[in-house]
């Protein structure tokens, strides 16, 4: 197949593009390189040869997108391009709505113009807001009540996809939203890594301490209502996350997942780890003491988020192959040691 991957120079999008190339598909990456990396594009080009194409531009630019669709005639879209920092979204809601919602609408219009009717959308557990996960985790049926503009924009686009799937337009759209929990690790072969500017995520920050680039990890709150007082998250290896995208793409528009239907699944492991547990795993992998300093709670952090991951297993047969946190940390640690300045 020919798959158009928006945001394919970013962390998750580049891993999706790489896996699609590994599976023998043609991949067209659309990315404006605002947060994505030229270095990721170079790796993809080296892996994909002529089956890989890169179009630099914005998903908010309808003319650019229409040209790419007309030229490349993709069979389906994987949509990752977005602004994705919770804190920044509170500061700059207009930019978040423009990129994540207006950009999404522009993409859907270009898809309609080119008669491309399948899309897998990168959504987030942030659409649930601050739910009570109970003992079984957050299920897809949990009310979606985001508490920041980032989560709002992702939910907004999910709702648009749902409406577009139900519309009477022919042929109808087939759309899947995958609601990610915390994504960690990188390509085990070291062809791609994780490099956010600025870096705000726990695992890369801890590994930067182990590399000597930072002195310590700030513990954002040690008085949360959890067993050890730190927040609990569900960490899924990026390679497993991408496997879920391939399963979703394969199912889209077929059988019970026929066109005209919007579907949403959580992607997580169903298991929570506290911040202290994550740091202990980083210490085991790196052999570095990774000092910490207690710091105030970070605004907007829900205390406990972990997935009820049963639906995607039942419906698509998805089961994480790398559920151990150490595996993801070790994969990223190898890449960071080889690329201490990231994609620089
Ligand atoms: N943390 C620290 N110190 C740090 C960085 C993080 O204690 O220096 C803590 C956070 O407070 C949180 C946990 O580590 O409790 C994980 O934080 P991350 O920033 O790595 O990840 P988040 O859980 O905040 O973010 C993830 C996704 C977002 C998504 C969000 C939904 O990365 O895209 O979940 O709440 F929006």
CSV table of C-alpha atoms and ligand atoms in Angstrom, one decimal, residues 86 124-126 150 182 200-202 205 218-220 231 233 235 275 298 301 305, ligand 1:
chain,number,residue,atom,x,y,z
A,86,UNK,CA,0.1,19.8,27.7
A,124,UNK,CA,-4.4,10.4,23.6
A,125,UNK,CA,-5.5,9.4,27.0
A,126,UNK,CA,-5.5,13.1,27.7
A,150,UNK,CA,-4.2,19.7,24.1
A,182,UNK,CA,2.7,7.0,27.8
A,200,UNK,CA,9.7,17.2,29.2
A,201,UNK,CA,9.2,13.4,29.3
A,202,UNK,CA,10.3,11.4,32.3
A,205,UNK,CA,15.1,13.2,31.2
A,218,UNK,CA,12.8,16.7,39.6
A,219,UNK,CA,10.1,14.6,41.2
A,220,UNK,CA,6.9,16.5,40.4
A,231,UNK,CA,2.2,9.6,39.8
A,233,UNK,CA,1.4,6.0,34.3
A,235,UNK,CA,4.2,3.0,29.6
A,275,UNK,CA,7.6,7.7,38.8
A,298,UNK,CA,3.2,19.9,38.0
A,301,UNK,CA,-0.9,16.0,36.1
A,305,UNK,CA,-3.5,6.9,34.4
B,1,LIG,N1,7.7,13.7,35.8
B,1,LIG,C1,8.5,14.1,36.8
B,1,LIG,N2,9.7,14.8,36.5
B,1,LIG,C2,10.0,15.1,35.3
B,1,LIG,C3,9.1,14.7,34.2
B,1,LIG,C4,8.0,14.0,34.5
B,1,LIG,O1,8.3,13.8,38.0
B,1,LIG,O2,11.0,15.8,35.0
B,1,LIG,C5,6.5,12.9,36.1
B,1,LIG,C6,5.2,13.7,35.7
B,1,LIG,O3,4.8,14.5,36.7
B,1,LIG,C7,4.3,12.5,35.4
B,1,LIG,C8,5.2,11.3,35.0
B,1,LIG,O4,6.5,11.7,35.4
B,1,LIG,O5,3.7,12.1,36.7
B,1,LIG,C9,5.2,11.2,33.5
B,1,LIG,O6,5.4,12.4,32.9
B,1,LIG,P1,5.7,12.6,31.3
B,1,LIG,O7,5.8,14.1,31.1
B,1,LIG,O8,6.7,11.7,30.9
B,1,LIG,O9,4.3,12.1,30.7
B,1,LIG,P2,2.8,12.6,30.9
B,1,LIG,O10,2.2,11.5,31.7
B,1,LIG,O11,2.7,13.9,31.5
B,1,LIG,O12,2.3,12.8,29.4
B,1,LIG,C10,1.7,11.8,28.7
B,1,LIG,C11,1.9,12.1,27.2
B,1,LIG,C12,1.2,13.3,26.8
B,1,LIG,C13,-0.3,13.2,27.2
B,1,LIG,C14,-0.3,13.0,28.7
B,1,LIG,C15,-1.8,12.8,29.2
B,1,LIG,O13,3.3,12.3,27.0
B,1,LIG,O14,1.2,13.5,25.4
B,1,LIG,O15,0.4,11.8,29.1
B,1,LIG,O16,-1.9,13.2,30.6
B,1,LIG,F1,-1.0,14.3,26.9
